[in-house]
Amino acid sequence: WRGPGGVSFRGKPNDWPEYVKRFIAEHGVTDIVSLGDGRRWHADAIPVAKAAGVRIHVIEQGYLRPHYLTVEPEGTGGNTRFPRDWDNIAELAEKTPLPHPGFKSSFLSFSIMDVAFNLANILSSWVLYPHYKQHALDHPLREWGGWIFKKALRLKGRRAMLEVAEGRVTAHQGPLYVFPLQLETDYQIRLHGPAEGLRETLKRIIASFRVHAPADAMLAIKLHPLDNGWTPWQALIAEEIAGIEDRVVYLDGGDLDAMLARAAGCVVINSTVGLTALTLGAPVKALGAAIYDLPCMTFQTDLDAFWAGAAKPDEARLALFLRALTAAIQVPGGFDGTGAEPGAANMAAKMLSP
């Protein structure tokens, strides 16, 4: 924290909830802002704050990307308070959403900030915060190693494989189904995804596709753009597709929107890609807790039946949902680039509103 007034907690994790309770009482805290709600420090602090009557604001990347940020009361994803019934959604849709002017971000500048932040933790946290433990599954050095050895140094080969994979998708004439992989470290997977985990869910999707999808259908499995390369997704997929190799394709990159625009369906856990697919008119089956998993928008019965021809989302209901979502819990901005300053201002205004 580079500004004035910062207070450091250097105690043990088990002492944290009581510390938060005491801090709220001593300082008259009215509001708490949390980046996500899944990390231990946040998950432990939020119920303590709620019990004390403190307002909780959970901020995150936008459900509608790339030009929005999320500000939700008390929780996101599976913990959202966003209504599940269309009457209340319609009421929220009457509010006027803030338009976005369009923002630019830079992967390079974001990466530099990420490296600087994690280097500071590696070099100093063991002294300044002796009980600090990171929330991510991979240590930063392992994360960077993946980007260097699994991604950057294999770039030429990866591009060649992507070109072949995209060629297969382009040439395919039958129904195309898309499954976008998420990150195993993502709390939307760890807390709000299927209990079996992402790898077992991948196997379940392939097994269901094998038996229940039309014989001329193709399943495109796309790697998450921020995957660090350590999980051997391509090998895991190869183990599961014996006998249907010509019907399943793995893509490390590519134009996801172009695939979704022609897709017969999109299977997701709870990725925001599901919302993108809906806006492009593709039927969606969500396997985890997703804010958009609502009747008339997503497929509501079991996965095996999805391949037989799920209906497209109801356009009127989808428009209502998007307007309500934007008006209620989305603000224009970004965490980096040209959206950072307006994003901070818009988040502050949202938190200070009734």
Coordinates of N, CA and C in Angstrom, one line a residue, residues 176 260-266 277-284 294-299 306 309-318:
L176 N -21.1 -27.5 -34.6 CA -19.9 -27.2 -33.9 C -20.3 -26.8 -32.4
L260 N -18.0 -19.1 -31.7 CA -19.2 -19.0 -31.0 C -20.4 -18.5 -31.9
A261 N -20.0 -17.7 -32.9 CA -21.0 -17.1 -33.8 C -21.6 -18.2 -34.7
R262 N -20.9 -19.3 -34.9 CA -21.5 -20.4 -35.7 C -21.8 -21.6 -34.9
A263 N -21.6 -21.5 -33.6 CA -21.7 -22.7 -32.8 C -23.2 -23.2 -32.6
A264 N -23.3 -24.5 -32.6 CA -24.6 -25.1 -32.3 C -24.8 -25.1 -30.8
G265 N -23.8 -24.9 -30.0 CA -23.9 -24.9 -28.6 C -22.5 -24.6 -27.9
C266 N -22.6 -24.1 -26.7 CA -21.4 -23.8 -25.9 C -21.6 -24.4 -24.5
A277 N -21.3 -16.1 -25.5 CA -22.0 -17.0 -26.4 C -23.5 -16.7 -26.5
L278 N -24.1 -16.4 -25.4 CA -25.5 -16.0 -25.4 C -25.8 -14.8 -26.3
T279 N -25.0 -13.8 -26.1 CA -25.1 -12.6 -26.9 C -24.9 -12.8 -28.4
L280 N -24.2 -13.9 -28.8 CA -24.0 -14.3 -30.2 C -25.0 -15.3 -30.6
G281 N -26.0 -15.6 -29.8 CA -27.1 -16.4 -30.2 C -26.9 -17.9 -30.0
A282 N -25.8 -18.3 -29.3 CA -25.5 -19.8 -29.2 C -26.2 -20.3 -27.9
P283 N -26.8 -21.5 -28.0 CA -27.3 -22.2 -26.8 C -26.1 -22.5 -25.8
V284 N -26.4 -22.3 -24.6 CA -25.4 -22.5 -23.5 C -25.8 -23.5 -22.5
L294 N -30.1 -19.0 -16.2 CA -31.5 -18.8 -15.9 C -32.4 -19.4 -16.9
P295 N -33.6 -19.7 -16.5 CA -34.6 -20.2 -17.5 C -34.8 -19.2 -18.7
C296 N -35.0 -19.7 -19.8 CA -35.2 -18.9 -21.1 C -33.8 -18.4 -21.6
M297 N -32.7 -18.6 -20.9 CA -31.4 -18.1 -21.4 C -30.5 -19.3 -21.6
T298 N -30.4 -20.2 -20.6 CA -29.5 -21.3 -20.8 C -30.3 -22.6 -20.7
F299 N -29.6 -23.7 -21.2 CA -30.2 -25.0 -21.2 C -30.4 -25.5 -19.8
F306 N -28.3 -31.9 -24.0 CA -27.9 -30.7 -24.6 C -27.5 -30.8 -26.1
G309 N -29.9 -30.7 -29.6 CA -30.5 -29.5 -30.2 C -31.1 -28.6 -29.2
A310 N -30.3 -28.0 -28.4 CA -30.8 -27.0 -27.4 C -31.3 -25.7 -28.1
A311 N -32.3 -25.1 -27.5 CA -32.8 -23.9 -28.1 C -31.9 -22.7 -27.9
K312 N -32.0 -21.7 -28.8 CA -31.2 -20.5 -28.6 C -31.8 -19.7 -27.5
P313 N -31.0 -18.8 -26.9 CA -31.6 -18.0 -25.8 C -32.7 -17.1 -26.3
D314 N -33.7 -16.8 -25.4 CA -34.8 -15.9 -25.7 C -34.2 -14.5 -25.8
E315 N -34.3 -13.9 -26.9 CA -33.6 -12.6 -27.1 C -34.1 -11.5 -26.2
A316 N -35.4 -11.5 -26.0 CA -36.0 -10.4 -25.2 C -35.6 -10.6 -23.7
R317 N -35.6 -11.8 -23.2 CA -35.1 -12.1 -21.8 C -33.6 -11.8 -21.7
L318 N -32.8 -12.1 -22.7 CA -31.4 -11.9 -22.7 C -31.1 -10.4 -22.6

